[in-house]
PDB file of C-alpha atoms in Angstrom:
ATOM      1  CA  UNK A   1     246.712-104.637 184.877  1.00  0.00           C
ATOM      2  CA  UNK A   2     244.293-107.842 185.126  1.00  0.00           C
ATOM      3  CA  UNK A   3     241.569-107.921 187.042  1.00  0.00           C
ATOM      4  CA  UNK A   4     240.331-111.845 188.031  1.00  0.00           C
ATOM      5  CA  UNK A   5     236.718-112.350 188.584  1.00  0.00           C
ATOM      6  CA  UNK A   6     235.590-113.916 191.979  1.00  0.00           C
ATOM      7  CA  UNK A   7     235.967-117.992 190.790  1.00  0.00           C
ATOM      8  CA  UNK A   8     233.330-118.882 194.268  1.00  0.00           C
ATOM      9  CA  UNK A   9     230.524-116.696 192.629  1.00  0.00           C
ATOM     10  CA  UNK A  10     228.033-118.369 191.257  1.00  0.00           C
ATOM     11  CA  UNK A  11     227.223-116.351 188.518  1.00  0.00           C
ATOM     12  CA  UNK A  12     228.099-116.448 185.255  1.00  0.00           C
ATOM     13  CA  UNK A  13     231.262-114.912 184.188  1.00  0.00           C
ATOM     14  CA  UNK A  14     230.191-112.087 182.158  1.00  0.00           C
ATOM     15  CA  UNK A  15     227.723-110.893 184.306  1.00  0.00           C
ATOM     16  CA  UNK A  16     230.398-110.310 187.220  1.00  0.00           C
ATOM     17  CA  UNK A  17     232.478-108.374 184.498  1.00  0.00           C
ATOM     18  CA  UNK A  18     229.056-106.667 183.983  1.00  0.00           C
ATOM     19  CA  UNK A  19     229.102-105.755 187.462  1.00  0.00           C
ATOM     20  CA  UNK A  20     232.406-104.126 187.362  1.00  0.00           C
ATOM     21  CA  UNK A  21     232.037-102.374 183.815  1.00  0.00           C
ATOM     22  CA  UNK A  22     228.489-100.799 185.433  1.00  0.00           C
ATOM     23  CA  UNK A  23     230.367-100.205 188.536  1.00  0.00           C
ATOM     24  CA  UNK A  24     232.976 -97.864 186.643  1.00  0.00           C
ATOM     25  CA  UNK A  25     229.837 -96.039 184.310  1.00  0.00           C
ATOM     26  CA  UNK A  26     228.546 -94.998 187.617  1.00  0.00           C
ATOM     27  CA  UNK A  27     230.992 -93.710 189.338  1.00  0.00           C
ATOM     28  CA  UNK A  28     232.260 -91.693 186.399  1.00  0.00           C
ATOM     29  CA  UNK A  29     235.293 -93.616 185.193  1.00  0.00           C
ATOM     30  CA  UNK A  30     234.097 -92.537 181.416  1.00  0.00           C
ATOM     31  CA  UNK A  31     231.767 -90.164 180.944  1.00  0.00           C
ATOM     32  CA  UNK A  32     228.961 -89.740 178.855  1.00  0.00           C
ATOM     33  CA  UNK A  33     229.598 -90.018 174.922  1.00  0.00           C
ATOM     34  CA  UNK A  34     233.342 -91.520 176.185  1.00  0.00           C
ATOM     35  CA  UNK A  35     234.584 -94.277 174.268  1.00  0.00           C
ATOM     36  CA  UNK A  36     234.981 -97.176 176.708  1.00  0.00           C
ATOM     37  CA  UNK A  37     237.835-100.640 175.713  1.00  0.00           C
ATOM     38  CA  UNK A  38     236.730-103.120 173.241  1.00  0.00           C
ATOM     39  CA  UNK A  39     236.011-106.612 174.021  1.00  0.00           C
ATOM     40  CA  UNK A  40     239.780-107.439 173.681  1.00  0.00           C
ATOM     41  CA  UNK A  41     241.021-105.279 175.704  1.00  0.00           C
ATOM     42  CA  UNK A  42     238.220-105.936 178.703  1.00  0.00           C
ATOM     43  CA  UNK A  43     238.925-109.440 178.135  1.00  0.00           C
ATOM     44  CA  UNK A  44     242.406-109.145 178.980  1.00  0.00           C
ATOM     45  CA  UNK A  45     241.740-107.031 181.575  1.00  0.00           C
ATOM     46  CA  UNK A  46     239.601-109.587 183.490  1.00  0.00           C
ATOM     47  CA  UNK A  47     241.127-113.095 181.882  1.00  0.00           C
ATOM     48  CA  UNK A  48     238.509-114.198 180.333  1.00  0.00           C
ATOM     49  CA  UNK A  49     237.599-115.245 177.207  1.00  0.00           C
ATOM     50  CA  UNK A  50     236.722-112.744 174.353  1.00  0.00           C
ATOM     51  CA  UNK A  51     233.307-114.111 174.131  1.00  0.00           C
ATOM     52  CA  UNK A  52     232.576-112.953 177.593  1.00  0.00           C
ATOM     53  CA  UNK A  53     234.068-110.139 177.374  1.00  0.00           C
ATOM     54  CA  UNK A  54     231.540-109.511 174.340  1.00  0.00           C
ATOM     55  CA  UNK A  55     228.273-110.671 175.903  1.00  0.00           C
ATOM     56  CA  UNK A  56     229.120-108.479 179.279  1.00  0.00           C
ATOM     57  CA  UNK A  57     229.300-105.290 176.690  1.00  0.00           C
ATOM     58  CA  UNK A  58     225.931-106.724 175.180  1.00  0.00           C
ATOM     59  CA  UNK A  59     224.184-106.625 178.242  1.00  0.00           C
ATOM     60  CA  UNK A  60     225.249-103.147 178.985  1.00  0.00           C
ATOM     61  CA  UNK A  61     224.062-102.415 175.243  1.00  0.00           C
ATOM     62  CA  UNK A  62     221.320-104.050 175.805  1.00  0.00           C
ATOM     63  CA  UNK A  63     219.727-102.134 178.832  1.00  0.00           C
ATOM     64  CA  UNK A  64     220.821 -98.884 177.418  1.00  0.00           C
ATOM     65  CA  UNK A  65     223.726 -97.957 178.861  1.00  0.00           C
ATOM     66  CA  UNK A  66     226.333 -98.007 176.382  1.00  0.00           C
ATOM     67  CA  UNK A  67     226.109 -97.473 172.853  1.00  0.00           C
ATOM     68  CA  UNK A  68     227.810 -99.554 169.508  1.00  0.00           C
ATOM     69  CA  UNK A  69     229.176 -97.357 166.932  1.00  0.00           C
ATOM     70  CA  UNK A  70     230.321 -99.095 163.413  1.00  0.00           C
ATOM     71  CA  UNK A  71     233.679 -99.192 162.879  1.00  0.00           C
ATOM     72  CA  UNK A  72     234.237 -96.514 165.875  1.00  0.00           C
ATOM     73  CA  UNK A  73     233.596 -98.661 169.066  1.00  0.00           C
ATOM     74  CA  UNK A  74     231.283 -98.584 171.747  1.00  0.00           C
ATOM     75  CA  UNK A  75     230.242 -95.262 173.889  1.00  0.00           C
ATOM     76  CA  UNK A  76     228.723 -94.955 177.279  1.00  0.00           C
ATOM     77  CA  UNK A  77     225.240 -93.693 176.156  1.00  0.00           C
ATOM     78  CA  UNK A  78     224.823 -89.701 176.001  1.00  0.00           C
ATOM     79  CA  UNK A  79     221.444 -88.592 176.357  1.00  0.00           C
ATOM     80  CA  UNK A  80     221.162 -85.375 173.953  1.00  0.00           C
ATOM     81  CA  UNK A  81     217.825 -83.588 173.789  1.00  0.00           C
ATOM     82  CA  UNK A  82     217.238 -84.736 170.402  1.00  0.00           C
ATOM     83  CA  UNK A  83     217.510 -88.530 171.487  1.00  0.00           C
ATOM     84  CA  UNK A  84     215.557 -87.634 174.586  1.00  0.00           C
ATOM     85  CA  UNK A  85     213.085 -86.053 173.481  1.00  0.00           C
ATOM     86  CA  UNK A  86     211.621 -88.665 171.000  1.00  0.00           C
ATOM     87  CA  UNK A  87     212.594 -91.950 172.781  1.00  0.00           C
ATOM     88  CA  UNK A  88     210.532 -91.230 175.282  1.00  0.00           C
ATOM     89  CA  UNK A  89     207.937 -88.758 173.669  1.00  0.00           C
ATOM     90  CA  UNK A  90     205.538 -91.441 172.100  1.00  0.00           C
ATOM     91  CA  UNK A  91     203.044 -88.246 170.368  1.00  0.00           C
ATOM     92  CA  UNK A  92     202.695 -88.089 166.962  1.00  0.00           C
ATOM     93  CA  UNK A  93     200.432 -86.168 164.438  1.00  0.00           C
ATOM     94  CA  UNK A  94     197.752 -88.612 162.409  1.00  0.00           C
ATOM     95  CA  UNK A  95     199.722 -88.511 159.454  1.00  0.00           C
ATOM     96  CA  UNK A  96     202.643 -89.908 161.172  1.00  0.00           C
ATOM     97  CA  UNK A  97     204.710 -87.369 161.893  1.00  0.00           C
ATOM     98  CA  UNK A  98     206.477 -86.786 165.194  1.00  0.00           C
ATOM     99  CA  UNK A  99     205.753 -83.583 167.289  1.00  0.00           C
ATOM    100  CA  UNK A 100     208.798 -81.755 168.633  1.00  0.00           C
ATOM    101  CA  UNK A 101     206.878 -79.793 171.835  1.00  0.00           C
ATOM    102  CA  UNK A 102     207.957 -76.871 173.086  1.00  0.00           C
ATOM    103  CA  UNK A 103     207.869 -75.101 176.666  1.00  0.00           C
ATOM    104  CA  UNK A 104     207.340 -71.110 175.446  1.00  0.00           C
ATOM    105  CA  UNK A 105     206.766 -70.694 179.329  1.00  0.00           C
ATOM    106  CA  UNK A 106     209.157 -72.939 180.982  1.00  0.00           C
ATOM    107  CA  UNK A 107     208.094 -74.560 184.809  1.00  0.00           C
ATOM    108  CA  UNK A 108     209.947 -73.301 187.332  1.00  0.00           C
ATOM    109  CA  UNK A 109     211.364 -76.047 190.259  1.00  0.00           C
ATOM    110  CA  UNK A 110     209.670 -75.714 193.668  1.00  0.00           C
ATOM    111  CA  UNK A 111     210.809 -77.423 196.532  1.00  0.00           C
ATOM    112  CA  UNK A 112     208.486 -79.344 198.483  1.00  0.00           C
ATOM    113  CA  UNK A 113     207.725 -82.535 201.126  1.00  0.00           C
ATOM    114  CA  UNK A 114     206.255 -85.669 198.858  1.00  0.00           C
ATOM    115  CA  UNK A 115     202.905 -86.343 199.635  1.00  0.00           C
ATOM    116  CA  UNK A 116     202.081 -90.129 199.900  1.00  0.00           C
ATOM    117  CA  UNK A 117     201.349 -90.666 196.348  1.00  0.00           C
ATOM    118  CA  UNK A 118     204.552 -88.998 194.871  1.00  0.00           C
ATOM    119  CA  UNK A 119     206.563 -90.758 198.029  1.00  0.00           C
ATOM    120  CA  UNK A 120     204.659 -93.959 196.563  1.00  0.00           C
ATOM    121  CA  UNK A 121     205.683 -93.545 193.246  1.00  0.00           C
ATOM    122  CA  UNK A 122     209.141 -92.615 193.810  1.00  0.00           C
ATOM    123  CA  UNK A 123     209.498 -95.168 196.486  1.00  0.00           C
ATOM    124  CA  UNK A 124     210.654 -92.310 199.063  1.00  0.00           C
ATOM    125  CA  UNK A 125     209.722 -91.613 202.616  1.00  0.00           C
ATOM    126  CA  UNK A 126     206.345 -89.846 203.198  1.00  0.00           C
ATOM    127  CA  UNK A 127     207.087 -85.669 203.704  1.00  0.00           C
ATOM    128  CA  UNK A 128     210.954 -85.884 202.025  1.00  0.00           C
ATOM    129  CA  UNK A 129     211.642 -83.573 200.163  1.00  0.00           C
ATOM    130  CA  UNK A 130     210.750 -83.442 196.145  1.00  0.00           C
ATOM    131  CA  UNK A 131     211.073 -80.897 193.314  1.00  0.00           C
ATOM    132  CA  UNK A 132     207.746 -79.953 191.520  1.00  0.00           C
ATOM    133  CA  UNK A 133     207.778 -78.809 188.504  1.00  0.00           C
ATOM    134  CA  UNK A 134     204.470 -78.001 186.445  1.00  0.00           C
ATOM    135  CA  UNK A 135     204.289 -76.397 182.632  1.00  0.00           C
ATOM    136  CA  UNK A 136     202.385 -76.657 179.043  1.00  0.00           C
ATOM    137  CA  UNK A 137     203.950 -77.873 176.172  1.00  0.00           C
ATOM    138  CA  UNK A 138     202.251 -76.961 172.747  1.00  0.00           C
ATOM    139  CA  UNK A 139     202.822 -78.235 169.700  1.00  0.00           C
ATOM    140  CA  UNK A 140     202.874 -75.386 167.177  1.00  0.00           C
ATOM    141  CA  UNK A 141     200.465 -72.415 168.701  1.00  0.00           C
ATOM    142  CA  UNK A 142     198.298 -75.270 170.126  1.00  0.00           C
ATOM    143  CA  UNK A 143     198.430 -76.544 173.931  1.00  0.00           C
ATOM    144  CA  UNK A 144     199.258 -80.114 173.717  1.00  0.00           C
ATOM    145  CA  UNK A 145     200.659 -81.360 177.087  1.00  0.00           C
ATOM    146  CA  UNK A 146     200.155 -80.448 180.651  1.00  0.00           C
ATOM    147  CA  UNK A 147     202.886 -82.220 182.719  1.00  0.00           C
ATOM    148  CA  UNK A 148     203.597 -82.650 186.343  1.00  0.00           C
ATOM    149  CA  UNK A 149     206.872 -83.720 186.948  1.00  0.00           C
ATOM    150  CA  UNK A 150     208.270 -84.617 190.692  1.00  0.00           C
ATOM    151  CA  UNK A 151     212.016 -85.571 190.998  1.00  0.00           C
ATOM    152  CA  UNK A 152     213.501 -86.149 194.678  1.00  0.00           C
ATOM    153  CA  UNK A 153     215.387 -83.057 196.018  1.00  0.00           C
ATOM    154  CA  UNK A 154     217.925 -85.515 197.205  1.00  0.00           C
ATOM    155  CA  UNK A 155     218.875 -86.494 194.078  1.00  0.00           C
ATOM    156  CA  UNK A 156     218.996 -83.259 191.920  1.00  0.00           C
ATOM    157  CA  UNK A 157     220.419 -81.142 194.320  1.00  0.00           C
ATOM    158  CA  UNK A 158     220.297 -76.818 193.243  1.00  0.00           C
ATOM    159  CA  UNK A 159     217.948 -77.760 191.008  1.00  0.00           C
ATOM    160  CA  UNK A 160     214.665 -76.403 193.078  1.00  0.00           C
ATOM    161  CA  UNK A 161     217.059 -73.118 192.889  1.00  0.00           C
ATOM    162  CA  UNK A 162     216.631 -72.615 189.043  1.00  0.00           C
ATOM    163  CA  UNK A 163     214.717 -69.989 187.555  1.00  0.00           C
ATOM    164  CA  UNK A 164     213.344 -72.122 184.815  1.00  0.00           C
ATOM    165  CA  UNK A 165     214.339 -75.556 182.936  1.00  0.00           C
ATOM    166  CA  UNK A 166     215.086 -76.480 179.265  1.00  0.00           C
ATOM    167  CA  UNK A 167     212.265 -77.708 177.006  1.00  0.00           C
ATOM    168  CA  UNK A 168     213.655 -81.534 177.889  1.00  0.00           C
ATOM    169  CA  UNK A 169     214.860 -82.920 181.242  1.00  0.00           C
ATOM    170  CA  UNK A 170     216.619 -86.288 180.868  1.00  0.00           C
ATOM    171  CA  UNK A 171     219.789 -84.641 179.182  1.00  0.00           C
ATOM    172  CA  UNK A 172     220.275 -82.484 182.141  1.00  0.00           C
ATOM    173  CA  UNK A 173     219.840 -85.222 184.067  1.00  0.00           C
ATOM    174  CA  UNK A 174     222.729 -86.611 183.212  1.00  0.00           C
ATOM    175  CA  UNK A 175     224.924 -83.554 182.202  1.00  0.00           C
ATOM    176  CA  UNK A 176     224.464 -82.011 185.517  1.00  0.00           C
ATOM    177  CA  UNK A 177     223.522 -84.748 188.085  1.00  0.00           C
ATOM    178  CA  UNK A 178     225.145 -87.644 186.504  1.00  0.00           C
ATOM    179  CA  UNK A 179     221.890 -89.898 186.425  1.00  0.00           C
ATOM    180  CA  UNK A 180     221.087 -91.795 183.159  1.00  0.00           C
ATOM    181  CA  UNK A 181     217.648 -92.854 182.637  1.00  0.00           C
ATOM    182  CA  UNK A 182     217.804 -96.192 181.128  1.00  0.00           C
ATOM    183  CA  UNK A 183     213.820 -97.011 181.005  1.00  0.00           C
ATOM    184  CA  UNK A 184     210.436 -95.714 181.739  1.00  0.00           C
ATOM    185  CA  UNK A 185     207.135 -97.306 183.168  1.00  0.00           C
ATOM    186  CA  UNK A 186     203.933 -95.377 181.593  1.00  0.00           C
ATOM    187  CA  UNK A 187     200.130 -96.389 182.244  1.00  0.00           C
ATOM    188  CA  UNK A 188     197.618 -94.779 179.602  1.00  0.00           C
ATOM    189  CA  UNK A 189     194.326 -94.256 180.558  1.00  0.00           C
ATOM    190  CA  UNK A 190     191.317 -91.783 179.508  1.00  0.00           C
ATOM    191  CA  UNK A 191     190.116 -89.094 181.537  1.00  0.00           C
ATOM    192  CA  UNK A 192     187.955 -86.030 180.815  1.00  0.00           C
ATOM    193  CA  UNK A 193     188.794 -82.140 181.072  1.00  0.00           C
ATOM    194  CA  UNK A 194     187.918 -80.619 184.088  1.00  0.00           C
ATOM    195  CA  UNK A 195     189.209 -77.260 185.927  1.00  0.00           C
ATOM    196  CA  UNK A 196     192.456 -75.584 185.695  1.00  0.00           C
ATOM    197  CA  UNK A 197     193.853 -78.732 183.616  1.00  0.00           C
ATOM    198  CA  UNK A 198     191.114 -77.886 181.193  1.00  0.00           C
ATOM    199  CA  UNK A 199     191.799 -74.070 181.201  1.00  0.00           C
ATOM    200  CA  UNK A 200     195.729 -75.094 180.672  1.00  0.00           C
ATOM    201  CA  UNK A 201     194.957 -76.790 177.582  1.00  0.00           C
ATOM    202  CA  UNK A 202     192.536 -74.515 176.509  1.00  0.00           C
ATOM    203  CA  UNK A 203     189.650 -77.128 176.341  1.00  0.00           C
ATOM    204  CA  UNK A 204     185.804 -77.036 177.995  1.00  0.00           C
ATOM    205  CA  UNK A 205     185.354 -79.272 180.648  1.00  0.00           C
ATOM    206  CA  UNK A 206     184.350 -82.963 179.351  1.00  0.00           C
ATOM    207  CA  UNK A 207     186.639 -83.078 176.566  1.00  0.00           C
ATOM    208  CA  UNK A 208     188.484 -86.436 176.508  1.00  0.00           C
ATOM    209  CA  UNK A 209     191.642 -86.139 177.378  1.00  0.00           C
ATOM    210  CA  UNK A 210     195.029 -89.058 177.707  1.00  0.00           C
ATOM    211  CA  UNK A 211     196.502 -89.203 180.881  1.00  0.00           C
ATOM    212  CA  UNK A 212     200.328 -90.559 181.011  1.00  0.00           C
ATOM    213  CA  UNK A 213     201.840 -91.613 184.319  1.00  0.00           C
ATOM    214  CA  UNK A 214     205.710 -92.362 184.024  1.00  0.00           C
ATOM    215  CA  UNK A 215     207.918 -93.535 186.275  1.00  0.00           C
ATOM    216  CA  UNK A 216     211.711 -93.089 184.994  1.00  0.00           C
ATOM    217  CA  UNK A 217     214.346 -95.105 186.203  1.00  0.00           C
ATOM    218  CA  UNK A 218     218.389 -95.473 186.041  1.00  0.00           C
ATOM    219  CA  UNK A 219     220.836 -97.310 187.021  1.00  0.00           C
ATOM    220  CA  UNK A 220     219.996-100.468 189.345  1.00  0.00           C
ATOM    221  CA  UNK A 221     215.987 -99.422 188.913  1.00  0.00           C
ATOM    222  CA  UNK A 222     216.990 -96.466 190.886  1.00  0.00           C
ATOM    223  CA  UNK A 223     213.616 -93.739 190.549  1.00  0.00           C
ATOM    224  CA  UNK A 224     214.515 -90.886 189.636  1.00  0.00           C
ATOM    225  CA  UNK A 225     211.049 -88.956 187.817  1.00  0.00           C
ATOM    226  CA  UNK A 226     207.465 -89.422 188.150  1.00  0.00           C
ATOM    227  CA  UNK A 227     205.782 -87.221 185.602  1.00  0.00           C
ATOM    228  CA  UNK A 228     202.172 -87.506 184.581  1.00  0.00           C
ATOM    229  CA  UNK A 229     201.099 -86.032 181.358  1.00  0.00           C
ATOM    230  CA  UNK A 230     197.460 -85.164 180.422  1.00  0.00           C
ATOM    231  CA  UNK A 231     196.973 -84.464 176.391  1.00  0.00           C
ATOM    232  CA  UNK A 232     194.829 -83.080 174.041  1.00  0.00           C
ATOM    233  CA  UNK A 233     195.187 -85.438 171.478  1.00  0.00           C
ATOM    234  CA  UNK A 234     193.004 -82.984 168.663  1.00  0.00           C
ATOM    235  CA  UNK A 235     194.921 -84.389 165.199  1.00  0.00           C
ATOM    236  CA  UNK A 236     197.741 -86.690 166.893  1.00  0.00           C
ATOM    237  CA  UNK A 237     197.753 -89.673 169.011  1.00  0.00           C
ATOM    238  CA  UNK A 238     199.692 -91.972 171.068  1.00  0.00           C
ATOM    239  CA  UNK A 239     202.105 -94.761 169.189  1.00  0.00           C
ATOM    240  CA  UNK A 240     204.529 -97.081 170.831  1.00  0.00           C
ATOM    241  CA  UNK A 241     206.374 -99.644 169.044  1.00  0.00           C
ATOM    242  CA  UNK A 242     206.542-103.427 170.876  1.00  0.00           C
ATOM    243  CA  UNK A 243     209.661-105.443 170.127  1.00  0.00           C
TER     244      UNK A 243
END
């Protein structure tokens, strides 16, 4: 069956076959890890040429959402908590090694109305309802990370009726709830230990301390996580990579 692209729109071809491709990743045409047509076959699909047909997959590549395998085809991206964890866990020991953290105590979800700055962040109305969830990741038999993590209720509904989560987030995300987080926004800034957040990490107050604020986002810049992170970088430190 072909599908013809809208000949009045002003926009470029591929990006309208973008559109449509996105549309069907959303709505759950193929799942996660699901091997979705080549660029032949969306090219006849849409009548166009195979070269837009590529660059529409690109883009979709490109931003995350879909995955190139050599020799096997392309996959709609399936967040695992191995991939999770250190794509967006930028800690690392001084000799270079990553840290896996771990969550010995997981957080438990607790339902609650967004105060201004977590409505702010999450750019939701002022007293909806979010998720809280608060916990201390170590890094061997050493605290390393105390995170606050807010998620809108809406979004993730049952979840505020867990127990306890898994040591990473972002594949149940998308297992459960069907939301894919494509990128992340983080400020870094320096703060010193004070009160329970020093007692958590098992630091005197005054100790320097890196504070991470992250905003996660999916699909169309949808928010769907505002987490902030205060470390005790003792031995490790903070590395991104710029491309």
């Amino acid at each position: 069956m072909t599908v013809s692209v809208n000949t009045a729109d002003p926009r470029p071809l591929y990006a309208q076959v973008r559109e449509i491709l996105l549309a069907r990743i959303k709505g759950g045409h193929w799942k996660p890890g699901e091997l979705i047509p080549n660029e032949f076959d969306v090219a006849a699909e849409f009548n166009v040429s195979q070269g837009t047909a590529r660059k529409a997959i690109d883009t979709l590549a490109a931003d995350g959402l879909v995955v190139r395998r050599q020799g096997k085809g392309t996959y709609v991206v399936e967040h695992t908590p191995a991939d999770m964890l250190f794509r967006f866990f930028q800690l690392y020991r001084d000799d270079g090694s990553p840290i896996k953290p771990s969550s010995p105590i997981p957080g438990r979800p607790i339902r609650g109305a967004a105060t201004p700055q977590e409505a702010a962040a999450l750019e939701v109305g002022a007293g909806e309802a979010v998720i809280r969830i608060e916990r201390t990741r170590f890094a061997g038999e050493r605290p390393l990370v105390h995170e606050t993590i807010i998620l809108p209720d809406v979004l993730y509904p049952g979840l505020a009726d867990h127990s306890e989560i898994p040591n990473t987030l972002y594949d149940l995300f998308q297992r459960a709830y069907g939301h894919i987080i494509v990128r992340a926004d983080e400020r870094v800034t320096p703060i010193l230990a004070h009160g329970p957040i020093a007692r958590s990490l098992g630091v005197d107050d005054g100790i320097p301390l890196l504070h991470i604020d992250r905003v996660s986002f999916g699909l169309d810049e949808q928010r769907l996580e505002w987490r902030v992170s205060i470390c005790h970088l003792a031995g490790a430190h903070y590395f991104a990579r710029l491309k």
